[in-house]
Rosetta silent file (secondary structure, phi, psi, omega in degrees, C-alpha in Angstrom):
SEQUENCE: XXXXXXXXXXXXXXXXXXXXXXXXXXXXXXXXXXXXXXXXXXXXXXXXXXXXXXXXXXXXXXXXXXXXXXXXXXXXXXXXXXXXXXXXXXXXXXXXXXXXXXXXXXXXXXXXXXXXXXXXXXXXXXXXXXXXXXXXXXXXXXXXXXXXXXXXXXXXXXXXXXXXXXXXXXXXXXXXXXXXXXXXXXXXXXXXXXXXXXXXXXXXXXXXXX
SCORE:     score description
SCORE:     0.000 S_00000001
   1 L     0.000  -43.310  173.880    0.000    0.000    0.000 S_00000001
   2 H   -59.811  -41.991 -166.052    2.996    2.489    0.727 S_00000001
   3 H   -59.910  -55.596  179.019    4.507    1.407   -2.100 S_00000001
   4 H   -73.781  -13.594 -154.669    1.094    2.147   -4.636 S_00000001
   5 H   -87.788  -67.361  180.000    0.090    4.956   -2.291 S_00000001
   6 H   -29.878  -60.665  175.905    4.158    6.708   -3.224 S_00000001
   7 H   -37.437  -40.583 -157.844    3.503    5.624   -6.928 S_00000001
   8 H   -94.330  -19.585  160.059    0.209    7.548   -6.980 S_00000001
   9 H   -88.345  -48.718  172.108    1.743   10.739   -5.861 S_00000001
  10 H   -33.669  -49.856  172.341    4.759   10.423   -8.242 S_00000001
  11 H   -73.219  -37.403  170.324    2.357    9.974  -11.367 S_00000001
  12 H   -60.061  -84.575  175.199    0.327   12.951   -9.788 S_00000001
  13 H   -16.918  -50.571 -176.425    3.784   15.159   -9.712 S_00000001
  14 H   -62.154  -37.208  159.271    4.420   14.285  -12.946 S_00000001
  15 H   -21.202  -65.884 -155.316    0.791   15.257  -13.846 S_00000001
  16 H  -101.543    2.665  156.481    1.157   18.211  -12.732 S_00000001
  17 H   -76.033  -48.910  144.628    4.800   19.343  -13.648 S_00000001
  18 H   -18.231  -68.955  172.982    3.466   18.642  -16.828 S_00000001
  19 H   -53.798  -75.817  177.375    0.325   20.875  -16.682 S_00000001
  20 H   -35.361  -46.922 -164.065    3.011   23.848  -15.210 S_00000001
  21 L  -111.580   48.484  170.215    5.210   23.724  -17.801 S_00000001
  22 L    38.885   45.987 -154.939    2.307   23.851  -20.225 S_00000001
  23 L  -113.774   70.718 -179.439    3.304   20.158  -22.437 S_00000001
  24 L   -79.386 -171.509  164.345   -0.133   19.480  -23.199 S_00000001
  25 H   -76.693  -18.640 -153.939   -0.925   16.986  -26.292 S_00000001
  26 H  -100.206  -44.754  152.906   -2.252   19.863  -28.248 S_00000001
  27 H   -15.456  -65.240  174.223    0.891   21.980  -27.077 S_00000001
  28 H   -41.751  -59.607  179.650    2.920   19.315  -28.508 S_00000001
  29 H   -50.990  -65.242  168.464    1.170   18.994  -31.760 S_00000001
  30 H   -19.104  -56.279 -168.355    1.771   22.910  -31.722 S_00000001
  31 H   -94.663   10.141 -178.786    5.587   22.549  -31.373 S_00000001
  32 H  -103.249  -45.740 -160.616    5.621   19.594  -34.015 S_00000001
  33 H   -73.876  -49.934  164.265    3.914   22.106  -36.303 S_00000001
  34 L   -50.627  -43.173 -168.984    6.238   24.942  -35.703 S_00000001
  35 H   -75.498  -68.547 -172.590    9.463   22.889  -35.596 S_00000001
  36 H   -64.529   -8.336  177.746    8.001   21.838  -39.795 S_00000001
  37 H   -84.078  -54.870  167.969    6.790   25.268  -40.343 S_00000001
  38 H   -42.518  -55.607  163.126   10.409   26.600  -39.488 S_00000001
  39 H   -33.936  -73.792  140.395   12.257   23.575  -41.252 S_00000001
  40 H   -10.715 -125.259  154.392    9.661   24.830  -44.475 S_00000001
  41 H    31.354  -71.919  172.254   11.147   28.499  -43.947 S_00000001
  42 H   -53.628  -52.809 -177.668   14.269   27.402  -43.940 S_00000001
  43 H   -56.669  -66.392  163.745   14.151   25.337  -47.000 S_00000001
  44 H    -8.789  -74.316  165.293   12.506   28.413  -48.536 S_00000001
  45 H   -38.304  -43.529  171.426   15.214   30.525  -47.865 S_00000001
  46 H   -63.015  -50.334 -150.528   17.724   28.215  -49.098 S_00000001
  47 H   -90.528  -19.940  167.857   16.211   28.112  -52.299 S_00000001
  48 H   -66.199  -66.590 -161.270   15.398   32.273  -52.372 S_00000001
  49 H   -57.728   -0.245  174.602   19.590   32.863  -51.630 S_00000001
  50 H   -97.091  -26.079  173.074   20.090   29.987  -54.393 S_00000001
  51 H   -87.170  -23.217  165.760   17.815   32.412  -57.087 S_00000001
  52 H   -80.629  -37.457 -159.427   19.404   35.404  -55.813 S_00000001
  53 H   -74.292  -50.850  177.091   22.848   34.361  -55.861 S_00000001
  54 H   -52.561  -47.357  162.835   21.703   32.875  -60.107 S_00000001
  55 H   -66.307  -42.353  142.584   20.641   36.327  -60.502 S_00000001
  56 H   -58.270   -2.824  148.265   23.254   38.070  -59.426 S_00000001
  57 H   -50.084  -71.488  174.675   25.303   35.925  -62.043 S_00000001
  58 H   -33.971  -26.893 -144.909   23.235   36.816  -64.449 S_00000001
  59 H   -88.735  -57.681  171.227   23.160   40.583  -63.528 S_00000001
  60 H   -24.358  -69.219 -175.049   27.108   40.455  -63.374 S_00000001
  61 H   -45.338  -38.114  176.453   27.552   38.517  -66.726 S_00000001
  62 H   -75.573  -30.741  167.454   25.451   41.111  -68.304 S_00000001
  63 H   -60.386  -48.242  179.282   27.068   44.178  -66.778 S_00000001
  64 H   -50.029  -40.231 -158.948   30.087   42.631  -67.944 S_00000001
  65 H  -109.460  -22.380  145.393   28.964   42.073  -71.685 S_00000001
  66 H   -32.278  -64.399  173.273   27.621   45.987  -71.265 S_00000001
  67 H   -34.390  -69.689 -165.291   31.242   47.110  -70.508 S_00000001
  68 H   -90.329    7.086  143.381   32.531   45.655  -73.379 S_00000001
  69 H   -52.837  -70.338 -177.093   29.841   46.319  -75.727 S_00000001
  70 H   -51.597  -46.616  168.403   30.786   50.056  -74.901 S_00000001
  71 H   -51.729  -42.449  173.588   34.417   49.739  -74.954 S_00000001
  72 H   -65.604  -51.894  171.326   34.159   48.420  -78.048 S_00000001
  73 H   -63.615    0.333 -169.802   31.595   51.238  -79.764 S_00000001
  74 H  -119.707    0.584  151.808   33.959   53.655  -78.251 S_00000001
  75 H   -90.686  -15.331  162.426   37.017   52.267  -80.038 S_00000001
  76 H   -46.965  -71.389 -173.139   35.051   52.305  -82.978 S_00000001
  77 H   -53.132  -38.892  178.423   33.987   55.915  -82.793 S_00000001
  78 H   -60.081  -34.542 -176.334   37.886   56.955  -82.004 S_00000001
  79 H   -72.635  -26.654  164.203   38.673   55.062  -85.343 S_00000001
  80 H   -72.489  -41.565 -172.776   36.072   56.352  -87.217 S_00000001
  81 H   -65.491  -35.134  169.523   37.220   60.096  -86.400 S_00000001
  82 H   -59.890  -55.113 -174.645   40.712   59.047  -87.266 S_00000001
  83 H   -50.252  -61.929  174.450   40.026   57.714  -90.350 S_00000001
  84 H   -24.902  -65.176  171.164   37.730   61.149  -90.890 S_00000001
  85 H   -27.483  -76.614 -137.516   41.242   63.090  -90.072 S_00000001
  86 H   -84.914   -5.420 -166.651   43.471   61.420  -92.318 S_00000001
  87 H   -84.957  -57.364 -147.212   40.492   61.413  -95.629 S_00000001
  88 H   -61.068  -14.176 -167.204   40.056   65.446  -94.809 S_00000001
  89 H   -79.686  -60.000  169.884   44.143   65.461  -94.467 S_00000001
  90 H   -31.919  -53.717 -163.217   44.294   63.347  -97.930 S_00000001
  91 H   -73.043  -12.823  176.306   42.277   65.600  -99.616 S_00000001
  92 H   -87.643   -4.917  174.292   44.176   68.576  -98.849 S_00000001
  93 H   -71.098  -64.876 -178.135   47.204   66.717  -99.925 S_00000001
  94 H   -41.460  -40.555 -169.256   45.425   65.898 -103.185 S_00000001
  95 H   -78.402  -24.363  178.385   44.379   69.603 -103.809 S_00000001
  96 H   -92.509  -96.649  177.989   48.194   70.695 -103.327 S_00000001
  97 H     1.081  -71.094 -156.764   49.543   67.953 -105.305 S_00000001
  98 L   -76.500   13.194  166.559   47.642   68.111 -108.041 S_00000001
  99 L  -121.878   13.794  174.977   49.213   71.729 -108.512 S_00000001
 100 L   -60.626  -14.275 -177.607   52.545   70.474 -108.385 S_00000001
 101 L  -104.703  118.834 -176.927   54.012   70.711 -111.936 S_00000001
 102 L   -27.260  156.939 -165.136   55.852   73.623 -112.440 S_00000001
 103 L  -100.347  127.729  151.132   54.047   76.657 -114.289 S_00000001
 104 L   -53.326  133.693 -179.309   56.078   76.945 -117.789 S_00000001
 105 L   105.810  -47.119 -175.270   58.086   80.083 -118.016 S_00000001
 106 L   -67.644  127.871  132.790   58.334   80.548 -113.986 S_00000001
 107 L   -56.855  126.357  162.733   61.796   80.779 -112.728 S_00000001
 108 L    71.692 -151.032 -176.051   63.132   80.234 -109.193 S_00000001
 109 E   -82.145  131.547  158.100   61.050   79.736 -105.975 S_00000001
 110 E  -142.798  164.738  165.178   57.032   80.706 -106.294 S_00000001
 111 E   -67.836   92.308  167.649   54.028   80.812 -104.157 S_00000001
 112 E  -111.629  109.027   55.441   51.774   78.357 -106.598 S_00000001
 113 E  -121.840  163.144  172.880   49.124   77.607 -104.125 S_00000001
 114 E  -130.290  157.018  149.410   46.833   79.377 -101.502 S_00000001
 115 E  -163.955  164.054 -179.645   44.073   78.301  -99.446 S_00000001
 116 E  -177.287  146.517 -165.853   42.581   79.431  -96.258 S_00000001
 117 E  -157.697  137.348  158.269   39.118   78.624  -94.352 S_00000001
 118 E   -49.198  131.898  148.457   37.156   79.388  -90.549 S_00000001
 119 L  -110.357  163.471  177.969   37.196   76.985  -88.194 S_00000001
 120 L   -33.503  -35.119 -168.710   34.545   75.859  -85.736 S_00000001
 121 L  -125.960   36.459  174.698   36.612   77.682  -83.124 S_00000001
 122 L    85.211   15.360 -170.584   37.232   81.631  -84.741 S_00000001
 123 E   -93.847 -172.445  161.623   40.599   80.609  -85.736 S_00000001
 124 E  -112.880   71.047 -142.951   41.735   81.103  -89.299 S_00000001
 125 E   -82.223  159.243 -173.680   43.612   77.934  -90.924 S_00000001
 126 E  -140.944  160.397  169.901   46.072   78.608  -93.649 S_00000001
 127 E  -155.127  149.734  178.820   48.399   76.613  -96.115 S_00000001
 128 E  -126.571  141.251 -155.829   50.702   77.696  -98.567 S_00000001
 129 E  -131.040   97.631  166.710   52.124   75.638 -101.472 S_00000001
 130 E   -84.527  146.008 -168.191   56.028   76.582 -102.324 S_00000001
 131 E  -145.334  154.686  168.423   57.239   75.381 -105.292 S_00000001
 132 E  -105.401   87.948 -134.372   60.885   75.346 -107.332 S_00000001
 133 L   -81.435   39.703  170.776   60.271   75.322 -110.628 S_00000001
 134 L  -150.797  165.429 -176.648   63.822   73.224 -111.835 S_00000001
 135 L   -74.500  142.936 -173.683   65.577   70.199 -111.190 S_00000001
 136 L    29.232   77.723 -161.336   67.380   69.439 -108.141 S_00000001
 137 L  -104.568  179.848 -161.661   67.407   72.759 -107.131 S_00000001
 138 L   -85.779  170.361  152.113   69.483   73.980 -103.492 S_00000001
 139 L   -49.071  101.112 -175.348   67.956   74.132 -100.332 S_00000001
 140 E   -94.944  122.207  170.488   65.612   77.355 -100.622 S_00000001
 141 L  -112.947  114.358  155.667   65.688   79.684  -97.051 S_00000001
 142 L  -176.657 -164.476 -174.954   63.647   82.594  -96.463 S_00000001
 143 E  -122.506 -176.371  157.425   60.373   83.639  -94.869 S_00000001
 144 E  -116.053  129.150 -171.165   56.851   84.125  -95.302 S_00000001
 145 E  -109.769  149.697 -179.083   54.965   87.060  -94.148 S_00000001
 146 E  -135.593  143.134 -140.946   50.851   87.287  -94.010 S_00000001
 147 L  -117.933  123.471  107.739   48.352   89.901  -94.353 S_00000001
 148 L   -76.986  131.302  165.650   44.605   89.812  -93.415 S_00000001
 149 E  -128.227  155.556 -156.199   42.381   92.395  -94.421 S_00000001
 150 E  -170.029 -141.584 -157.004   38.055   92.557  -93.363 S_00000001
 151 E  -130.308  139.812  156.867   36.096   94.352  -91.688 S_00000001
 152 E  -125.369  165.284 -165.958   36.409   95.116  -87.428 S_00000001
 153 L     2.147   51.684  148.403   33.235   96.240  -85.858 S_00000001
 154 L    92.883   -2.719 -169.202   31.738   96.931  -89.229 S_00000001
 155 E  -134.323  152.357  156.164   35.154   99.576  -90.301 S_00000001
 156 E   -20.818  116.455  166.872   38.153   98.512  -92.500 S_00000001
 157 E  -140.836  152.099  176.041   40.757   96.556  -91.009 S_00000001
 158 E  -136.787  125.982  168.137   44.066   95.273  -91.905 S_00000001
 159 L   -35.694  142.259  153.759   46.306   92.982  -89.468 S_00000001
 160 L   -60.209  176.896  177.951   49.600   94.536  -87.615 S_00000001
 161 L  -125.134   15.037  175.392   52.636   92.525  -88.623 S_00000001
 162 L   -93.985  -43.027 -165.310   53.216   92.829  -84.812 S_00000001
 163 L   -81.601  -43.737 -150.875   50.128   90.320  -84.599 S_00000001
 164 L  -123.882  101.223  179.209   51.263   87.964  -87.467 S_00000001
 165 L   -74.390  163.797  173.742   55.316   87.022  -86.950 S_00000001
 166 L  -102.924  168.248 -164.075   56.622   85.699  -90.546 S_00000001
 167 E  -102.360  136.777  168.533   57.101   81.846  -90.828 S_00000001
 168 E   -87.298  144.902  173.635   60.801   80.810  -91.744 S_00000001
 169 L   -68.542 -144.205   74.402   60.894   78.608  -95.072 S_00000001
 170 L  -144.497   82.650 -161.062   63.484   75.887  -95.717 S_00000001
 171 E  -106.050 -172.619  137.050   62.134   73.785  -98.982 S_00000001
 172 L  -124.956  -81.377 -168.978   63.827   72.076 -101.620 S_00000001
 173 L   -69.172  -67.921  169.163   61.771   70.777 -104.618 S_00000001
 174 E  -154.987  159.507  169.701   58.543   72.192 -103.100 S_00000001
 175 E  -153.207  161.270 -165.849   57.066   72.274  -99.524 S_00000001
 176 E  -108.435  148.888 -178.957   53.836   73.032  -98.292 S_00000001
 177 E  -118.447  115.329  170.638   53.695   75.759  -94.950 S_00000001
 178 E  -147.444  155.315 -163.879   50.494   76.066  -92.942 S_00000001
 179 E  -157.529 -161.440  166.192   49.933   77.404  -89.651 S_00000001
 180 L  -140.362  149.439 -165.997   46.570   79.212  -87.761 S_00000001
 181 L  -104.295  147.853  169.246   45.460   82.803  -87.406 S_00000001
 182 E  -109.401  130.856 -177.989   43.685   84.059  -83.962 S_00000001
 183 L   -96.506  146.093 -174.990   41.409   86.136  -85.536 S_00000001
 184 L   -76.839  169.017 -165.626   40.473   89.319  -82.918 S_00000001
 185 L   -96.869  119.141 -177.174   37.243   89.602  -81.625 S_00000001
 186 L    90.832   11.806  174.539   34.636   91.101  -83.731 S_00000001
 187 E   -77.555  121.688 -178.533   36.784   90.717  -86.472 S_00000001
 188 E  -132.092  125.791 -156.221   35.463   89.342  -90.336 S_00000001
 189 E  -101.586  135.814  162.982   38.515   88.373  -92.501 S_00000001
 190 E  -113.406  -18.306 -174.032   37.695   89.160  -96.220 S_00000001
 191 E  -176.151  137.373  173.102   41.293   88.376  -97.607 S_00000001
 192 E  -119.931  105.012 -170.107   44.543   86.710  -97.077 S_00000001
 193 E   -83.329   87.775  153.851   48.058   88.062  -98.303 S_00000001
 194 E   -30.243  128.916  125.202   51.279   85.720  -98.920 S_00000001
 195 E  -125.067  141.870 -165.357   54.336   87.067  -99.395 S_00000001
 196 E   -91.397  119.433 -174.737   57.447   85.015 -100.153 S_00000001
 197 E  -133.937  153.893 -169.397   60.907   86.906  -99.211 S_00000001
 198 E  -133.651  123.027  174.778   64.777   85.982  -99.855 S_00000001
 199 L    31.368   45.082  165.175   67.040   87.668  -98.007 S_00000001
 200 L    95.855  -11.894  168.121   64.596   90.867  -97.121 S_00000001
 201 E   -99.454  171.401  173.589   63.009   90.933 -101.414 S_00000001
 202 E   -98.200  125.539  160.127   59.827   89.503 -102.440 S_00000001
 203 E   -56.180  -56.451  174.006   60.022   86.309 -104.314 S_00000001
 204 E  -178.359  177.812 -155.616   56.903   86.113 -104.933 S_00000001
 205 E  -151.503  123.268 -168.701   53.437   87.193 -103.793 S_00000001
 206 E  -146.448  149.360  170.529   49.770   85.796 -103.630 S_00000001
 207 E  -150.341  148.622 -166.434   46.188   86.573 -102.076 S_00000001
 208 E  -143.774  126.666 -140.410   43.106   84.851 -101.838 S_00000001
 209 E  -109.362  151.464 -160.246   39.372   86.371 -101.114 S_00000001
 210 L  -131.014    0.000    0.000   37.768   84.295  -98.292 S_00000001
């Protein structure tokens, strides 16, 4: 009887330790549900950071194929502008060339070409075409001095020779001389004067209407 009487309070304690620390059946079932809802969750999660982590591959690979799409159109464009350079450089080659054979009857060193044009950024480019009209002729030295003459606010003007230093020569057969003018402000160039000089005479002498 002690012995069943002890038993019957033990299984009561347990009872009711039980009941305190709230381990019901349906409690259980509760923390069975939770522990697989979490477990769920997790697995969820694994499988979001496995589609972000594919996306950010993706997003990479494509930034990446971005890059070098651009790098590439932007070696393009530098290559296109060169090549643009060297055809407008040809053609001014061509236009001088093709005035290269001596004028019959001219003697010594002349001026045979002019040319002169605005640029984009007020300056005033110029080229000059020297030419020697015989064979294997010396080393020709001397300079060239230039002229502008226009209009300045709307009145006559002709460049200082303080503003335009002369260009030293040094050709043999022919050579071409080109340089740029800073034109003054408010300034409209109407004409541009060559002159070719050897040892302080003129050589030879040219102008061209702009």
């Amino acid at each position: 009887m002690v012995i069943g009487f002890c038993g019957a309070i033990g299984l009561w304690a347990f009872d009711f330790g039980r009941e305190i620390a709230g381990i019901e059946g349906g409690t259980q079932n509760e923390l069975v549900a939770l522990r697989a809802q979490v477990a769920k969750m997790g697995s969820e999660l694994s499988e979001m950071r496995s589609q972000r982590d594919e996306a950010q591959s993706v997003a990479n690979t494509a930034n990446t194929l971005i890059t070098t799409e651009k790098v590439s159109s932007e070696k393009i464009v530098t290559q296109l502008k060169l090549l643009e350079d060297e055809n407008r450089r040809l053609k001014s080659d061509l236009g001088f060339f093709e005035q290269l054979t001596p004028s019959l009857g001219v003697q010594g060193v002349t001026i045979r070409a002019l040319q002169a044009e605005m640029q984009a950024d007020g300056k005033l480019r110029w080229q000059v075409l020297l030419i020697q009209a015989k064979k294997n002729p010396s080393e020709f030295v001397g300079k060239l001095e230039l002229s502008f003459t226009g209009l300045l606010a709307g009145k006559p003007w002709l460049s200082s020779t303080d503003s335009v230093p002369s260009v030293t020569v040094k050709i043999g057969q022919y050579g071409r001389i080109e340089g740029l003018y800073e034109v003054p402000p408010q300034a409209q160039i109407k004409s541009i004067t060559v002159k070719l000089l050897e040892d302080g005479k003129v050589r030879s002498t040219q102008s061209v209407k702009l």
